[in-house]
Short mmCIF file of C-alpha atoms in Angstrom, two decimals:
data_model
loop_
_atom_site.label_atom_id
_atom_site.label_comp_id
_atom_site.label_asym_id
_atom_site.label_seq_id
_atom_site.Cartn_x
_atom_site.Cartn_y
_atom_site.Cartn_z
CA MET A 1 -12.70 4.14 -28.89
CA HIS A 2 -12.16 1.09 -26.75
CA GLN A 3 -15.48 0.03 -25.29
CA HIS A 4 -15.54 -3.73 -24.97
CA PRO A 5 -14.13 -5.53 -21.95
CA HIS A 6 -11.18 -7.88 -22.08
CA PRO A 7 -10.44 -10.76 -19.77
CA PRO A 8 -7.21 -10.31 -17.84
CA VAL A 9 -4.36 -11.21 -20.18
CA ASP A 10 -0.62 -11.63 -19.95
CA THR A 11 0.38 -8.13 -20.91
CA GLY A 12 4.07 -8.40 -20.31
CA LEU A 13 3.52 -6.49 -17.09
CA THR A 14 5.87 -8.59 -15.02
CA THR A 15 8.57 -6.71 -13.15
CA ALA A 16 11.75 -7.57 -11.29
CA LEU A 17 9.66 -7.84 -8.12
CA ASP A 18 7.76 -10.78 -9.60
CA HIS A 19 11.00 -12.78 -9.67
CA VAL A 20 11.88 -12.13 -6.03
CA PHE A 21 10.87 -14.61 -3.34
CA LYS A 22 8.55 -12.84 -0.90
CA VAL A 23 7.86 -13.98 2.66
CA GLY A 24 5.00 -12.44 4.63
CA VAL A 25 5.21 -12.47 8.41
CA GLY A 26 2.02 -11.68 10.33
CA GLY A 27 0.68 -12.15 13.82
CA PRO A 28 -0.56 -10.36 16.93
CA VAL A 29 1.14 -7.31 18.41
CA GLY A 30 4.14 -8.34 20.50
CA SER A 31 4.26 -11.95 19.28
CA GLY A 32 7.82 -11.49 17.98
CA LYS A 33 7.44 -10.84 14.26
CA THR A 34 10.23 -8.27 14.30
CA ALA A 35 12.49 -10.49 16.43
CA LEU A 36 11.88 -13.41 14.06
CA ILE A 37 12.84 -11.34 11.04
CA GLU A 38 15.89 -9.92 12.80
CA ALA A 39 17.02 -13.46 13.60
CA LEU A 40 16.27 -14.82 10.13
CA VAL A 41 18.17 -12.18 8.17
CA PRO A 42 21.70 -13.24 9.24
CA ILE A 43 20.84 -16.89 8.51
CA LEU A 44 19.55 -16.04 5.04
CA LEU A 45 22.59 -13.86 4.35
CA GLU A 46 24.87 -16.68 5.45
CA ARG A 47 23.10 -18.95 3.00
CA GLY A 48 24.01 -16.55 0.20
CA HIS A 49 20.78 -14.66 -0.27
CA GLY A 50 20.33 -10.96 -0.97
CA VAL A 51 17.76 -9.74 1.55
CA GLY A 52 15.42 -6.77 1.88
CA VAL A 53 13.00 -6.06 4.72
CA ILE A 54 9.73 -4.14 4.56
CA THR A 55 7.81 -3.39 7.74
CA ASN A 56 4.24 -2.17 8.07
CA ASP A 57 3.64 0.16 10.99
CA ILE A 58 0.28 1.77 11.34
CA TYR A 59 1.46 4.97 12.95
CA THR A 60 5.26 5.17 13.04
CA GLN A 61 8.48 3.75 11.58
CA GLU A 62 9.23 2.09 14.91
CA ASP A 63 9.60 -1.47 13.59
CA ALA A 64 11.77 -0.40 10.66
CA ASP A 65 14.00 1.60 13.01
CA HIS A 66 14.24 -1.37 15.38
CA VAL A 67 15.31 -3.69 12.55
CA ARG A 68 17.88 -1.13 11.38
CA ARG A 69 19.35 -0.85 14.90
CA THR A 70 19.41 -4.58 15.55
CA LEU A 71 20.93 -5.43 12.16
CA ASP A 72 23.45 -2.59 12.27
CA GLY A 73 26.57 -3.90 10.56
CA VAL A 74 24.70 -6.94 9.25
CA LEU A 75 22.25 -5.47 6.73
CA ASP A 76 22.55 -2.11 4.95
CA PRO A 77 19.88 0.11 6.59
CA ALA A 78 18.83 1.26 3.11
CA ARG A 79 17.57 -2.29 2.50
CA ILE A 80 14.98 -1.84 5.24
CA MET A 81 11.85 0.16 4.42
CA GLY A 82 8.90 1.08 6.59
CA VAL A 83 5.42 1.45 5.06
CA GLU A 84 2.96 3.56 7.04
CA THR A 85 -0.21 1.65 6.37
CA GLY A 86 -2.69 4.37 7.33
CA SER A 87 -5.16 1.74 8.37
CA CYS A 88 -5.67 -1.79 9.53
CA PRO A 89 -2.85 -4.04 8.27
CA HIS A 90 -5.44 -6.20 6.54
CA THR A 91 -5.88 -3.44 3.99
CA ALA A 92 -2.16 -2.94 3.46
CA VAL A 93 -1.15 -6.55 2.94
CA ARG A 94 -4.32 -8.26 1.79
CA ASP A 95 -7.05 -6.00 0.40
CA ASP A 96 -4.89 -3.41 -1.37
CA PRO A 97 -1.22 -4.36 -1.12
CA SER A 98 -0.22 -1.77 -3.74
CA MET A 99 1.89 0.36 -1.39
CA ASN A 100 3.79 -2.69 -0.20
CA LEU A 101 4.30 -3.74 -3.81
CA ALA A 102 5.60 -0.25 -4.58
CA ALA A 103 7.99 -0.40 -1.63
CA GLY A 104 9.23 -3.81 -2.76
CA ALA A 105 9.69 -2.57 -6.33
CA GLU A 106 11.71 0.39 -5.07
CA LEU A 107 14.01 -1.85 -3.01
CA VAL A 108 14.51 -4.33 -5.83
CA GLU A 109 15.27 -1.53 -8.26
CA ARG A 110 17.85 -0.05 -5.88
CA PHE A 111 19.49 -3.36 -4.93
CA VAL A 112 19.54 -5.72 -7.88
CA ASP A 113 21.03 -8.56 -5.81
CA ILE A 114 17.91 -8.85 -3.62
CA ASP A 115 16.33 -12.27 -4.12
CA THR A 116 14.36 -12.43 -0.86
CA LEU A 117 11.98 -9.86 0.59
CA LEU A 118 10.66 -10.23 4.12
CA TYR A 119 7.36 -8.41 4.63
CA GLU A 120 6.41 -7.82 8.24
CA SER A 121 2.76 -6.95 8.67
CA GLY A 122 1.52 -4.57 11.32
CA GLY A 123 0.22 -6.46 14.32
CA ASP A 124 -3.15 -8.08 14.06
CA ASN A 125 -4.98 -10.60 16.16
CA LEU A 126 -5.89 -13.82 14.41
CA THR A 127 -7.39 -13.16 11.02
CA LEU A 128 -4.60 -11.57 9.06
CA THR A 129 -3.70 -13.10 5.71
CA PHE A 130 -1.47 -11.94 2.88
CA SER A 131 -2.43 -11.35 -0.72
CA PRO A 132 -0.88 -14.05 -2.91
CA LEU A 133 0.29 -11.16 -5.10
CA LEU A 134 2.37 -9.84 -2.20
CA ALA A 135 3.70 -12.95 -0.44
CA ASP A 136 4.76 -16.32 -1.86
CA VAL A 137 4.92 -17.76 1.64
CA TYR A 138 2.95 -16.69 4.65
CA VAL A 139 4.26 -17.17 8.21
CA PHE A 140 1.99 -16.47 11.19
CA VAL A 141 3.55 -15.86 14.60
CA LEU A 142 1.89 -16.56 17.94
CA ASP A 143 3.59 -16.43 21.30
CA THR A 144 3.09 -18.28 24.52
CA GLY A 145 2.32 -15.04 26.38
CA GLU A 146 -1.04 -14.84 24.64
CA GLY A 147 -2.07 -18.00 26.43
CA ASP A 148 -2.11 -21.64 25.41
CA LYS A 149 -5.72 -21.32 24.26
CA MET A 150 -4.70 -19.26 21.20
CA PRO A 151 -4.41 -22.08 18.64
CA ARG A 152 -7.93 -23.22 19.55
CA LYS A 153 -9.26 -19.78 18.60
CA ARG A 154 -8.40 -20.63 15.01
CA GLY A 155 -8.75 -17.76 12.52
CA PRO A 156 -7.19 -17.98 9.06
CA GLY A 157 -3.79 -16.80 10.28
CA ILE A 158 -3.54 -19.77 12.62
CA THR A 159 -5.21 -22.40 10.48
CA ASP A 160 -4.24 -21.44 6.93
CA SER A 161 -0.77 -19.87 7.06
CA ASP A 162 2.01 -21.82 5.35
CA LEU A 163 3.89 -21.97 8.65
CA LEU A 164 2.75 -21.31 12.21
CA VAL A 165 5.49 -20.20 14.56
CA ILE A 166 4.87 -20.40 18.30
CA ASN A 167 7.42 -18.01 19.73
CA LYS A 168 8.71 -17.15 23.22
CA ILE A 169 8.74 -20.76 24.36
CA ASP A 170 11.21 -19.70 27.06
CA ILE A 171 8.59 -17.71 28.97
CA ALA A 172 5.88 -20.37 28.81
CA PRO A 173 6.32 -21.46 32.46
CA TYR A 174 6.02 -17.87 33.67
CA VAL A 175 2.77 -17.19 31.86
CA ARG A 176 1.32 -20.59 32.73
CA ALA A 177 1.16 -21.69 29.11
CA ASP A 178 1.36 -25.42 28.46
CA LEU A 179 3.56 -25.86 25.39
CA GLU A 180 2.34 -29.39 24.81
CA VAL A 181 -1.24 -28.18 24.70
CA MET A 182 -0.35 -25.34 22.33
CA ALA A 183 1.57 -27.60 19.96
CA ARG A 184 -1.07 -30.33 20.06
CA ASP A 185 -3.95 -27.90 19.40
CA ALA A 186 -1.98 -26.15 16.66
CA ASP A 187 -1.37 -29.47 14.91
CA ARG A 188 -5.03 -30.35 15.23
CA VAL A 189 -6.52 -27.09 13.86
CA ARG A 190 -3.89 -26.92 11.10
CA GLU A 191 -4.51 -30.49 10.06
CA GLY A 192 -0.83 -31.30 9.92
CA ARG A 193 0.50 -28.14 8.30
CA PRO A 194 3.89 -27.17 9.76
CA VAL A 195 4.28 -25.68 13.24
CA ILE A 196 7.67 -24.66 14.67
CA LEU A 197 8.34 -23.71 18.28
CA THR A 198 10.88 -20.90 18.64
CA ASP A 199 12.70 -18.60 20.97
CA ALA A 200 13.66 -15.94 18.45
CA LEU A 201 15.97 -14.12 20.86
CA ARG A 202 18.10 -17.20 21.61
CA GLY A 203 17.75 -18.74 18.18
CA THR A 204 15.86 -21.89 19.17
CA GLY A 205 13.95 -23.21 16.16
CA LEU A 206 15.29 -20.55 13.81
CA PRO A 207 17.31 -22.87 11.54
CA GLU A 208 14.12 -24.91 11.10
CA VAL A 209 12.20 -21.77 10.10
CA ALA A 210 14.96 -20.88 7.64
CA ASP A 211 14.90 -24.44 6.27
CA PHE A 212 11.16 -24.18 5.74
CA ILE A 213 11.54 -20.89 3.88
CA THR A 214 14.31 -22.37 1.74
CA SER A 215 12.18 -25.39 0.92
CA ARG A 216 9.29 -23.18 -0.12
CA ARG A 217 11.59 -21.08 -2.26
CA ARG A 218 12.40 -24.19 -4.23
CA ALA A 219 8.72 -25.08 -4.51
CA CYS A 220 7.78 -21.57 -5.69
CA SER A 221 10.68 -21.12 -8.09
CA PRO A 222 12.38 -24.23 -9.47
CA SER A 223 15.25 -22.16 -10.82
CA ALA A 224 16.07 -20.54 -7.47
CA MET B 1 -20.04 -0.23 -20.23
CA SER B 2 -17.95 2.92 -19.87
CA LEU B 3 -20.03 3.96 -16.85
CA LEU B 4 -19.33 0.64 -15.15
CA ALA B 5 -15.63 0.94 -15.94
CA GLN B 6 -15.63 4.44 -14.47
CA LEU B 7 -17.40 3.26 -11.32
CA GLN B 8 -14.84 0.49 -10.95
CA LEU B 9 -11.87 2.82 -11.41
CA SER B 10 -13.16 5.49 -9.04
CA ASP B 11 -14.26 2.99 -6.39
CA SER B 12 -12.13 3.11 -3.25
CA ALA B 13 -11.82 -0.69 -3.57
CA PHE B 14 -9.77 -0.32 -6.77
CA PRO B 15 -6.26 -1.09 -5.53
CA GLY B 16 -3.99 1.92 -5.75
CA GLY B 17 -3.08 2.69 -2.16
CA LEU B 18 -5.43 5.65 -1.73
CA TYR B 19 -6.24 4.47 1.79
CA THR B 20 -2.74 5.60 2.80
CA LEU B 21 -3.49 9.25 1.95
CA SER B 22 -5.23 11.95 3.97
CA HIS B 23 -4.51 14.53 1.22
CA GLY B 24 -2.94 16.86 3.77
CA LEU B 25 -5.67 16.62 6.38
CA GLU B 26 -3.56 14.77 8.96
CA ALA B 27 -1.06 17.63 9.24
CA TYR B 28 -3.91 20.03 10.07
CA VAL B 29 -5.31 17.60 12.62
CA GLN B 30 -1.92 17.29 14.27
CA ALA B 31 -1.66 21.08 14.41
CA GLY B 32 -4.99 21.59 16.17
CA PRO B 33 -8.75 21.86 15.61
CA VAL B 34 -9.79 21.95 11.98
CA ASP B 35 -13.02 22.61 10.07
CA VAL B 36 -12.93 19.50 7.88
CA ALA B 37 -15.71 20.63 5.51
CA ALA B 38 -14.31 24.13 4.94
CA LEU B 39 -10.83 22.78 4.37
CA LEU B 40 -12.16 20.22 1.90
CA GLU B 41 -13.85 22.98 -0.08
CA ASP B 42 -10.61 25.00 -0.15
CA VAL B 43 -8.57 22.02 -1.26
CA LEU B 44 -11.10 21.15 -3.98
CA LEU B 45 -11.15 24.70 -5.36
CA HIS B 46 -7.48 25.59 -5.01
CA ALA B 47 -5.51 22.36 -5.33
CA ALA B 48 -7.39 19.25 -6.48
CA GLY B 49 -9.51 21.18 -9.01
CA PRO B 50 -6.89 23.37 -10.75
CA GLY B 51 -4.24 20.67 -10.28
CA ASP B 52 -5.19 17.00 -10.52
CA ALA B 53 -8.67 17.43 -12.03
CA THR B 54 -7.37 19.82 -14.67
CA ALA B 55 -4.56 17.43 -15.50
CA LEU B 56 -7.11 14.65 -15.88
CA VAL B 57 -9.17 16.71 -18.34
CA LEU B 58 -6.17 17.81 -20.41
CA VAL B 59 -4.82 14.27 -20.57
CA HIS B 60 -8.24 12.89 -21.48
CA ARG B 61 -8.35 15.26 -24.47
CA ALA B 62 -4.76 14.68 -25.48
CA VAL B 63 -5.15 10.90 -25.43
CA ARG B 64 -8.25 11.12 -27.59
CA GLU B 65 -6.24 13.22 -30.04
CA ASP B 66 -3.29 10.80 -29.82
CA ASP B 67 -1.15 13.73 -28.66
CA TRP B 68 1.29 12.01 -26.28
CA ASP B 69 3.66 14.98 -26.14
CA THR B 70 0.90 16.89 -24.38
CA VAL B 71 0.23 13.96 -22.04
CA VAL B 72 3.87 14.07 -20.99
CA ALA B 73 3.86 17.86 -20.68
CA VAL B 74 0.77 17.77 -18.45
CA ASP B 75 2.21 14.99 -16.30
CA GLN B 76 5.50 16.82 -15.83
CA ARG B 77 3.81 20.10 -15.00
CA LEU B 78 1.47 18.42 -12.50
CA HIS B 79 4.53 16.88 -10.87
CA ALA B 80 6.22 20.27 -10.75
CA ILE B 81 3.35 22.05 -9.03
CA LYS B 82 3.26 19.48 -6.24
CA LEU B 83 5.75 21.26 -4.05
CA ASN B 84 6.42 18.63 -1.38
CA ARG B 85 8.28 15.39 -1.68
CA GLU B 86 5.57 13.36 -0.01
CA LEU B 87 2.88 14.74 -2.31
CA ARG B 88 4.90 13.93 -5.42
CA ALA B 89 5.80 10.48 -4.12
CA ALA B 90 2.18 9.72 -3.22
CA ALA B 91 0.82 10.84 -6.59
CA THR B 92 3.30 8.77 -8.56
CA ARG B 93 3.17 5.70 -6.29
CA THR B 94 -0.61 5.52 -6.45
CA GLY B 95 -0.53 6.44 -10.13
CA ASN B 96 1.93 3.73 -11.04
CA GLN B 97 0.04 1.12 -9.05
CA VAL B 98 -3.29 2.08 -10.61
CA LEU B 99 -1.64 2.08 -14.03
CA ARG B 100 -0.30 -1.44 -13.58
CA THR B 101 -3.61 -2.79 -12.32
CA ALA B 102 -5.74 -0.89 -14.84
CA ALA B 103 -3.55 -2.07 -17.73
CA THR B 104 -4.01 -5.65 -16.56
CA VAL B 105 -7.76 -5.32 -16.05
CA PHE B 106 -8.81 -3.14 -18.99
CA ALA B 107 -5.91 -3.83 -21.36
CA THR B 108 -6.42 -0.73 -23.49
CA PRO B 109 -3.74 0.39 -25.96
CA GLU B 110 -3.79 3.83 -24.33
CA LEU B 111 -2.80 2.42 -20.94
CA PHE B 112 -0.04 0.33 -22.54
CA ARG B 113 1.29 3.46 -24.28
CA LEU B 114 1.41 5.29 -20.96
CA MET B 115 3.12 2.30 -19.35
CA GLU B 116 5.82 2.52 -21.99
CA LEU B 117 6.35 6.21 -21.32
CA VAL B 118 6.46 5.71 -17.55
CA GLY B 119 8.66 2.66 -17.90
CA THR B 120 11.29 4.57 -19.87
CA GLY B 121 11.21 7.44 -17.41
CA ALA B 122 9.82 9.87 -19.99
CA THR B 123 7.00 10.85 -17.66
CA PRO B 124 6.31 10.34 -13.93
CA GLY B 125 2.81 8.79 -14.17
CA ASN B 126 0.83 10.83 -11.69
CA HIS B 127 -2.45 9.37 -10.46
CA ALA B 128 -4.62 11.94 -12.29
CA VAL B 129 -2.74 11.36 -15.55
CA VAL B 130 -3.22 7.61 -15.31
CA LEU B 131 -6.92 8.07 -14.71
CA GLY B 132 -7.28 10.55 -17.59
CA THR B 133 -5.60 8.03 -19.88
CA ALA B 134 -7.73 5.16 -18.62
CA TYR B 135 -11.00 7.08 -18.92
CA ALA B 136 -10.19 8.31 -22.43
CA GLY B 137 -9.37 4.81 -23.60
CA LEU B 138 -12.50 3.37 -22.05
CA GLY B 139 -14.75 6.01 -23.59
CA VAL B 140 -15.78 7.65 -20.33
CA PRO B 141 -17.06 11.17 -21.16
CA GLU B 142 -14.77 13.99 -20.06
CA ASP B 143 -17.21 15.72 -17.73
CA GLY B 144 -18.25 12.50 -16.03
CA ALA B 145 -14.63 11.46 -15.66
CA VAL B 146 -13.56 14.64 -13.91
CA THR B 147 -16.65 14.85 -11.69
CA GLY B 148 -16.31 11.24 -10.68
CA ASP B 149 -12.66 11.67 -9.84
CA LEU B 150 -13.28 14.77 -7.72
CA TYR B 151 -16.02 12.86 -5.94
CA ALA B 152 -13.57 10.01 -5.28
CA PHE B 153 -11.11 12.54 -3.88
CA ALA B 154 -13.77 14.01 -1.56
CA ALA B 155 -14.88 10.54 -0.47
CA SER B 156 -11.28 9.62 0.32
CA TRP B 157 -10.95 12.89 2.27
CA VAL B 158 -13.95 12.26 4.52
CA SER B 159 -12.86 8.65 4.97
CA SER B 160 -9.51 9.83 6.30
CA ALA B 161 -11.33 12.36 8.51
CA VAL B 162 -13.26 9.47 10.06
CA ARG B 163 -10.06 7.52 10.70
CA LEU B 164 -8.49 10.66 12.19
CA ARG B 165 -11.54 10.92 14.49
CA ARG B 166 -12.60 14.31 13.22
CA LEU B 167 -15.93 13.14 11.79
CA ASP B 168 -18.26 10.31 12.67
CA PHE B 169 -19.72 8.26 9.83
CA ARG B 170 -22.94 10.30 9.59
CA GLN B 171 -21.11 13.62 9.63
CA ALA B 172 -18.82 12.20 6.96
CA GLN B 173 -21.73 11.51 4.62
CA ALA B 174 -23.21 14.95 5.28
CA THR B 175 -19.82 16.54 4.60
CA LEU B 176 -19.48 14.61 1.37
CA TYR B 177 -22.91 15.71 0.19
CA GLY B 178 -22.16 19.26 1.29
CA ALA B 179 -19.06 19.25 -0.90
CA ALA B 180 -21.14 18.75 -4.06
CA PRO B 181 -21.24 22.47 -5.07
CA ALA B 182 -17.47 22.74 -4.66
CA ILE B 183 -17.00 19.56 -6.68
CA GLU B 184 -19.15 20.97 -9.47
CA ARG B 185 -17.26 24.30 -9.46
CA ALA B 186 -13.91 22.55 -9.45
CA ALA B 187 -15.01 20.29 -12.30
CA ALA B 188 -16.28 23.25 -14.35
CA ALA B 189 -12.98 25.08 -13.87
CA ALA B 190 -11.03 22.00 -14.89
CA LEU B 191 -13.17 21.53 -17.99
CA ALA B 192 -12.46 25.13 -18.99
CA ALA B 193 -8.70 24.51 -19.08
CA ARG B 194 -7.05 24.63 -22.49
CA ASP B 195 -3.33 24.30 -21.93
CA PRO B 196 -0.82 22.67 -19.56
CA LEU B 197 -0.09 26.18 -18.28
CA ASP B 198 -3.64 26.26 -16.91
CA LEU B 199 -2.49 23.71 -14.33
CA TYR B 200 -1.76 25.20 -10.94
CA ALA B 201 -2.27 24.86 -7.20
CA ALA B 202 -2.39 27.77 -4.75
CA THR B 203 -2.42 26.42 -1.20
CA PRO B 204 0.61 27.89 0.60
CA ILE B 205 -0.58 26.96 4.07
CA ALA B 206 -1.35 23.38 3.01
CA ASP B 207 2.10 23.17 1.44
CA THR B 208 3.66 24.37 4.69
CA MET B 209 1.60 21.86 6.65
CA SER B 210 2.74 19.14 4.29
CA CYS B 211 6.37 20.11 4.97
CA ALA B 212 5.74 19.60 8.69
CA HIS B 213 4.00 16.29 8.00
CA GLU B 214 7.05 14.91 6.20
CA ARG B 215 8.92 15.09 9.51
CA ALA B 216 6.11 14.22 11.91
CA PRO B 217 7.29 11.70 14.53
CA ALA B 218 4.10 9.67 14.22
CA ARG B 219 1.54 9.62 11.49
CA LEU B 220 -1.30 7.47 10.25
CA PHE B 221 -1.15 8.57 6.62
CA THR B 222 1.68 9.09 4.15
CA THR B 223 0.36 12.55 3.20
#
């Protein structure tokens, strides 16, 4: 009978999923996470990557369906999976990411050419983070419609994410958001960590986001 | 030490994706008013008890006897009596995730053996079978293992009832305590099982509800 505890050991439990580069995209409802992913996929495909997308909707498959419609003819719809989180997205991507890991493992098993998985979290305000087990790189998306005060509210999503995207820069004048203030405050609370201003629908800033992801892929996996 | 290991494995914080399951409750809620406590008792006595809990007991014994053919037979039969796709998918997804984490944390030879069998596709790796294997390897007594697991099921049930707004947090605790006699009966029945053929579930309405849930336009839970 086995009654003494062991420290965690390397048990040969690695799977194909462990060798895939995983990008987590989080941020408030409506900030443009889905639009960002939909714009990034063609760029990543053009750069020769095999891509899969996993969305986390709390109540429906709405985001997954939207990605499938938008990327019709670009990405095989079978490469897009929706996870119904059944609870706050914090649980699904940070506290117990097991269902997202299972979804990723299923995709990677079905499509052996996938080398990049984009995980879109269900919308959350400011404090969402990803489990390091689930995401190698963590992108947090704000938008100007939430007001230019948002970066000053901090929260780990804004301050600690690997990349902060400030999206919908095109509507800033209409929602009385001062882009300079947003960018300056974001730089200040993030202590110099990267911030990119985007308009995901028109593509502004998207190559820079793709470049960042590519650079982090190299940092995470020297062989990639 | 085995008690602590059991508490860790049956804790809702142990990562396995249980928070995504309502164990069929959501379909009832979407269909109309539901007596959460009465339904829990029915599910304990007619599905979770004779199904998952019985599988856990049989696997626990088989692992202790190093009888892996029986482990596989129990796992396959448990899979077969789960009539709906979403129930089978949920049991194996959570099972496989718990297996991977438990093997990393506890590193018992029994869990590694089950990982081999699941990895080669010899057996599906249902949640109850993973737990039976883990408990046996960790020296958790059979009766405590099955009672603890049925309690974890009931706790997960009332938790989903709270999120579905059918119970408040005080009613949830009262419902959980009220389920104790049913948990004990279900555990006793499971402990009396002798053979994989003793595994069954008899919940035709719940199965029908689960069919409807698979196609629900909006849902909070995967089951």
